[in-house]
């Protein structure tokens, strides 16, 4: 009598049971929960601002100010998000913004008008990003060291260009962008630029091969290389992207302040990294969202505005930011340990 014996099943081809969710659905679920949580935090902050200073915080001009201030650091954060997703870091973004803003507002540059200022700001940002990318991707330098060196060099060059003086913008077409007459349906032009950069960043990260390669490099660079991805070239492109965002942010800051100063962009690198972290971007790379990073920027900008309206000290504001960053990292570690 023969007995039918079923062939052994490969343990790696386990079929999920009816109660289990595929891995990709679990990732989407976590992302949705994180986004909803950030929206809840932002809503709570708006409620606090409305309760503490209803006449001032909920005023249309104040809300426009919050969005405008978020636009500059927000553009920088979009570029920073790509870099961190790839497993890198960029400590030089604030210094690049400063250098681009003062180089674009020299007397010689302003003679070329609106186009000259914009072109110079973007070109300086791209140039600094190129140096960072070459040193890291092809020079083998650690991103922390390479970008730290750029931070010091860019700050020093910005100080040398300005000689410590503020460079006033005299080009009317640039200054007019900051006036209320330039608002589109009540929305400042700077906010529209920020929105455009955010949309493009989201599309690039989620709908293009470039975005998938960035995530792959951050998740496992060696596996990405074996899969045929040119890891060094990808990293170069990512730091170029970060530099481009710094150049755009520098131009927005010029419009907002009407001047170029070597102190521009102070601590932007910390704010951008913090916004990306609380938005769900892993410092170890391989995961992150543009939407989360933008919400992180809005949260920090709203906190700053509420503290300013309530005449609270800057040190208390920094303590609050630090507590938020620590909480976000702890949540990330807890989430990672459960996956």
Coordinates of C-alpha atoms in Angstrom, one line a residue:
X1 CA 0.0 0.0 0.0
X2 CA 1.5 3.2 -1.1
X3 CA 1.2 6.4 0.8
X4 CA 1.0 9.8 -0.9
X5 CA 3.5 12.1 0.6
X6 CA 3.1 15.8 -0.3
X7 CA 6.4 17.5 -1.4
X8 CA 8.0 19.7 1.3
X9 CA 7.0 23.3 1.0
X10 CA 9.7 25.9 0.7
X11 CA 9.7 28.0 3.9
X12 CA 10.6 31.1 1.9
X13 CA 7.4 30.8 -0.2
X14 CA 5.1 31.3 2.6
X15 CA 1.7 32.5 1.5
X16 CA 0.2 35.1 3.8
X17 CA -2.9 34.0 5.7
X18 CA -6.2 35.7 5.3
X19 CA -5.6 37.8 8.4
X20 CA -2.1 38.9 7.3
X21 CA -1.4 42.0 5.2
X22 CA 1.3 42.1 2.5
X23 CA 4.4 44.0 3.5
X24 CA 3.7 46.9 1.1
X25 CA 0.3 47.4 2.7
X26 CA 1.8 47.5 6.1
X27 CA 4.3 50.2 5.0
X28 CA 1.5 52.3 3.5
X29 CA -0.5 51.8 6.7
X30 CA 2.4 53.1 8.8
X31 CA 3.0 56.0 6.5
X32 CA -0.7 57.0 6.7
X33 CA -0.7 56.8 10.5
X34 CA 2.4 58.9 10.6
X35 CA 0.9 61.5 8.3
X36 CA -2.4 61.6 10.2
X37 CA -0.4 62.0 13.5
X38 CA 1.6 64.9 12.1
X39 CA -1.6 66.6 10.9
X40 CA -3.0 66.0 14.4
X41 CA 0.0 67.8 15.9
X42 CA -0.3 70.7 13.5
X43 CA -4.0 71.0 14.2
X44 CA -3.3 71.0 18.0
X45 CA -0.7 73.8 17.5
X46 CA -3.2 75.8 15.5
X47 CA -5.8 75.3 18.3
X48 CA -3.3 76.4 20.9
X49 CA -2.4 79.5 18.9
X50 CA -6.0 80.3 18.3
X51 CA -6.8 80.0 22.0
X52 CA -3.8 81.9 23.3
X53 CA -3.7 84.8 20.8
X54 CA -6.9 84.5 18.7
X55 CA -6.8 88.0 17.3
X56 CA -3.2 87.8 16.2
X57 CA -2.6 84.2 15.4
X58 CA -5.7 83.6 13.3
X59 CA -5.2 86.9 11.4
X60 CA -4.8 86.4 7.7
X61 CA -1.6 88.3 7.6
X62 CA 0.0 86.2 10.4
X63 CA -1.0 83.0 8.6
X64 CA 0.5 84.3 5.4
X65 CA 3.7 85.1 7.4
X66 CA 3.9 81.6 8.8
X67 CA 3.6 80.1 5.3
X68 CA 6.1 82.5 3.9
X69 CA 8.7 81.8 6.6
X70 CA 8.1 78.1 6.1
X71 CA 8.8 78.4 2.4
X72 CA 12.5 79.1 2.6
X73 CA 13.4 76.4 5.0
X74 CA 10.8 74.1 3.4
X75 CA 12.6 74.2 0.0
X76 CA 15.9 73.3 1.8
X77 CA 14.2 70.5 3.6
X78 CA 12.9 68.9 0.4
X79 CA 16.5 68.6 -0.8
X80 CA 17.7 67.4 2.6
X81 CA 15.1 64.7 2.6
X82 CA 16.5 63.2 -0.6
X83 CA 20.0 63.2 0.8
X84 CA 19.0 61.6 4.1
X85 CA 16.9 58.9 2.3
X86 CA 20.0 57.9 0.4
X87 CA 21.9 57.4 3.7
X88 CA 23.8 60.7 3.6
X89 CA 23.7 64.0 5.4
X90 CA 24.3 67.7 4.4
X91 CA 25.4 70.0 7.2
X92 CA 26.3 72.8 4.7
X93 CA 22.8 73.8 3.5
X94 CA 22.6 76.9 5.7
X95 CA 26.0 78.1 4.7
X96 CA 25.3 77.5 1.0
X97 CA 22.1 79.6 1.4
X98 CA 24.2 82.4 2.9
X99 CA 26.8 82.2 0.2
X100 CA 24.3 82.1 -2.6
X101 CA 22.3 85.0 -1.2
X102 CA 25.4 87.3 -0.8
X103 CA 26.9 86.3 -4.2
X104 CA 23.6 87.0 -5.9
X105 CA 23.2 90.5 -4.3
X106 CA 26.6 92.0 -5.1
X107 CA 26.5 95.2 -7.0
X108 CA 27.9 93.5 -10.1
X109 CA 25.3 90.8 -10.0
X110 CA 22.4 93.2 -9.5
X111 CA 23.3 95.0 -12.7
X112 CA 21.9 92.0 -14.6
X113 CA 18.5 92.4 -12.9
X114 CA 16.0 89.7 -11.8
X115 CA 17.5 87.0 -14.1
X116 CA 21.0 87.7 -12.9
X117 CA 20.1 87.4 -9.2
X118 CA 18.1 84.2 -9.7
X119 CA 20.7 82.6 -12.0
X120 CA 23.6 83.4 -9.7
X121 CA 21.8 82.1 -6.6
X122 CA 20.9 78.8 -8.3
X123 CA 24.4 78.5 -9.9
X124 CA 26.2 79.0 -6.6
X125 CA 23.9 76.4 -5.0
X126 CA 24.6 73.9 -7.7
X127 CA 28.4 74.6 -7.6
X128 CA 28.5 73.9 -3.8
X129 CA 26.4 70.8 -4.3
X130 CA 28.7 69.6 -7.0
X131 CA 31.8 70.0 -4.7
X132 CA 30.0 68.1 -1.9
X133 CA 28.9 65.3 -4.3
X134 CA 32.4 64.9 -5.9
X135 CA 34.1 64.7 -2.5
X136 CA 31.6 62.2 -1.1
X137 CA 30.8 60.1 -4.2
X138 CA 34.2 60.0 -5.9
X139 CA 36.6 61.2 -3.2
X140 CA 35.4 58.7 -0.6
X141 CA 34.9 61.3 2.1
X142 CA 32.4 60.7 4.8
X143 CA 29.3 63.0 4.2
X144 CA 29.6 64.5 7.7
X145 CA 33.2 65.6 7.2
X146 CA 32.8 66.8 3.6
X147 CA 29.7 68.9 4.3
X148 CA 31.2 70.2 7.5
X149 CA 34.2 71.5 5.5
X150 CA 31.8 73.1 3.0
X151 CA 29.9 74.7 5.9
X152 CA 33.1 76.4 7.2
X153 CA 34.3 77.3 3.7
X154 CA 31.0 78.8 2.5
X155 CA 30.5 80.8 5.6
X156 CA 34.0 82.2 5.3
X157 CA 33.6 83.1 1.7
X158 CA 30.2 84.7 2.4
X159 CA 31.9 86.9 5.1
X160 CA 34.7 87.8 2.7
X161 CA 32.3 88.9 0.0
X162 CA 30.2 91.1 2.3
X163 CA 33.0 92.2 4.6
X164 CA 30.4 91.9 7.3
X165 CA 28.0 94.3 5.7
X166 CA 24.4 93.9 4.6
X167 CA 23.9 94.1 0.8
X168 CA 20.7 95.8 0.0
X169 CA 18.7 94.7 -3.1
X170 CA 17.8 97.6 -5.4
X171 CA 16.2 95.6 -8.2
X172 CA 12.5 96.4 -8.1
X173 CA 11.3 93.3 -9.9
X174 CA 12.8 91.2 -7.1
X175 CA 11.4 93.3 -4.3
X176 CA 8.0 93.4 -5.8
X177 CA 7.6 89.7 -5.3
X178 CA 7.5 90.3 -1.6
X179 CA 4.7 92.9 -1.8
X180 CA 1.0 92.1 -1.2
X181 CA 0.2 93.3 -4.7
X182 CA 2.1 90.2 -6.0
X183 CA -0.1 87.7 -4.0
X184 CA -2.1 85.3 -6.1
X185 CA -5.6 84.9 -4.6
X186 CA -4.1 85.9 -1.2
X187 CA -1.2 83.4 -1.5
X188 CA 2.4 84.9 -1.5
X189 CA 4.5 84.0 -4.5
X190 CA 7.1 82.4 -2.2
X191 CA 4.5 79.9 -0.9
X192 CA 3.6 79.0 -4.5
X193 CA 7.3 78.3 -5.2
X194 CA 7.5 76.1 -2.1
X195 CA 4.3 74.3 -3.2
X196 CA 5.7 73.7 -6.7
X197 CA 9.0 72.4 -5.3
X198 CA 7.1 70.1 -2.9
X199 CA 5.0 68.7 -5.7
X200 CA 8.0 68.1 -8.0
X201 CA 9.9 66.5 -5.1
X202 CA 7.0 64.2 -4.3
X203 CA 6.7 63.1 -8.0
X204 CA 10.5 62.6 -8.3
X205 CA 10.7 60.5 -5.2
X206 CA 7.5 58.4 -5.7
X207 CA 7.0 58.2 -9.5
X208 CA 10.5 58.1 -11.1
X209 CA 13.4 55.8 -11.3
X210 CA 15.6 58.4 -9.7
X211 CA 13.5 58.3 -6.6
X212 CA 13.5 54.5 -6.4
X213 CA 17.3 54.5 -6.9
X214 CA 17.7 57.0 -4.1
X215 CA 15.7 54.8 -1.7
X216 CA 17.6 51.7 -2.8
X217 CA 21.0 53.3 -2.2
X218 CA 19.9 54.4 1.3
X219 CA 18.5 51.0 2.1
X220 CA 21.6 48.9 1.0
X221 CA 24.2 50.6 -1.2
X222 CA 26.0 47.3 -2.0
X223 CA 22.8 45.6 -3.0
X224 CA 21.9 48.6 -5.2
X225 CA 25.3 48.4 -6.8
X226 CA 24.8 44.7 -7.5
X227 CA 21.4 45.5 -9.0
X228 CA 23.1 47.7 -11.6
X229 CA 22.7 51.2 -10.0
X230 CA 25.7 53.5 -10.3
X231 CA 25.8 54.4 -6.6
X232 CA 28.5 57.1 -6.9
X233 CA 26.7 58.9 -9.7
X234 CA 23.4 58.7 -7.8
X235 CA 25.0 60.3 -4.7
X236 CA 26.5 63.0 -6.8
X237 CA 23.1 63.8 -8.3
X238 CA 21.5 63.9 -4.8
X239 CA 24.0 66.5 -3.5
X240 CA 23.4 68.5 -6.7
X241 CA 19.7 68.4 -5.9
X242 CA 20.4 69.6 -2.4
X243 CA 22.5 72.4 -3.7
X244 CA 19.8 73.4 -6.2
X245 CA 17.2 73.6 -3.4
X246 CA 19.6 75.8 -1.4
X247 CA 20.0 78.1 -4.4
X248 CA 16.2 78.4 -4.8
X249 CA 15.8 79.0 -1.1
X250 CA 18.5 81.7 -1.2
X251 CA 16.6 83.6 -3.9
X252 CA 13.4 83.3 -1.8
X253 CA 15.3 84.7 1.2
X254 CA 16.5 87.6 -0.9
X255 CA 12.9 88.4 -1.8
X256 CA 11.8 88.0 1.8
X257 CA 14.5 90.1 3.4
X258 CA 15.3 92.4 0.5
X259 CA 19.0 91.9 1.2
X260 CA 21.9 89.5 1.3
X261 CA 23.8 88.8 4.5
X262 CA 26.6 86.4 5.5
X263 CA 24.5 85.4 8.5
X264 CA 21.6 84.1 6.4
X265 CA 20.6 80.5 6.7
X266 CA 21.9 80.2 10.3
X267 CA 21.0 76.8 11.7
X268 CA 19.0 75.9 8.6
X269 CA 20.8 72.5 8.5
X270 CA 19.5 71.6 12.0
X271 CA 16.0 72.8 11.2
X272 CA 15.9 70.9 7.9
X273 CA 17.3 67.7 9.5
X274 CA 14.8 67.9 12.4
X275 CA 11.9 68.5 10.0
X276 CA 12.8 65.5 7.9
X277 CA 13.2 63.3 11.0
X278 CA 9.9 64.1 12.6
X279 CA 8.3 63.7 9.2
X280 CA 9.4 60.0 9.2
X281 CA 12.7 60.1 7.3
X282 CA 15.2 57.6 8.8
X283 CA 18.6 58.9 9.5
X284 CA 20.0 55.5 8.5
X285 CA 18.4 56.0 5.0
X286 CA 16.1 53.9 3.0
X287 CA 12.8 55.5 4.0
X288 CA 11.3 58.9 4.0
X289 CA 8.4 61.1 2.7
X290 CA 8.3 64.6 1.2
X291 CA 4.8 65.1 2.7
X292 CA 6.1 64.2 6.2
X293 CA 9.0 66.6 5.9
X294 CA 6.8 69.5 4.8
X295 CA 4.5 68.8 7.7
X296 CA 7.6 68.9 10.0
X297 CA 8.5 72.3 8.6
X298 CA 5.0 73.6 9.2
X299 CA 5.0 72.3 12.7
X300 CA 8.3 74.0 13.6
X301 CA 7.4 77.2 11.9
X302 CA 4.0 77.3 13.8
X303 CA 5.7 76.6 17.1
X304 CA 8.1 79.5 16.4
X305 CA 5.2 81.8 15.6
X306 CA 3.2 80.9 18.7
X307 CA 6.2 81.4 20.9
X308 CA 6.9 84.8 19.4
X309 CA 3.3 86.0 19.7
X310 CA 3.3 84.9 23.4
X311 CA 6.6 86.6 24.1
X312 CA 8.2 83.4 25.2
X313 CA 12.0 83.2 25.4
X314 CA 14.0 81.7 22.5
X315 CA 15.6 79.1 24.8
X316 CA 12.2 77.7 25.7
X317 CA 11.5 77.4 22.0
X318 CA 14.8 75.5 21.4
X319 CA 14.0 73.2 24.3
X320 CA 10.6 72.4 22.8
X321 CA 12.1 71.7 19.4
X322 CA 14.7 69.4 21.0
X323 CA 12.0 67.5 22.9
X324 CA 10.0 67.0 19.6
X325 CA 13.1 65.7 17.9
X326 CA 13.9 63.2 20.7
X327 CA 10.2 62.0 20.7
X328 CA 10.3 61.5 16.9
X329 CA 13.5 59.5 17.0
X330 CA 12.1 57.3 19.8
X331 CA 9.0 56.7 17.7
X332 CA 11.1 55.8 14.7
X333 CA 13.1 53.3 16.8
X334 CA 10.0 51.7 18.1
X335 CA 8.5 51.4 14.7
X336 CA 11.7 49.9 13.3
X337 CA 11.9 47.3 16.0
X338 CA 8.4 46.1 15.2
X339 CA 9.1 45.6 11.5

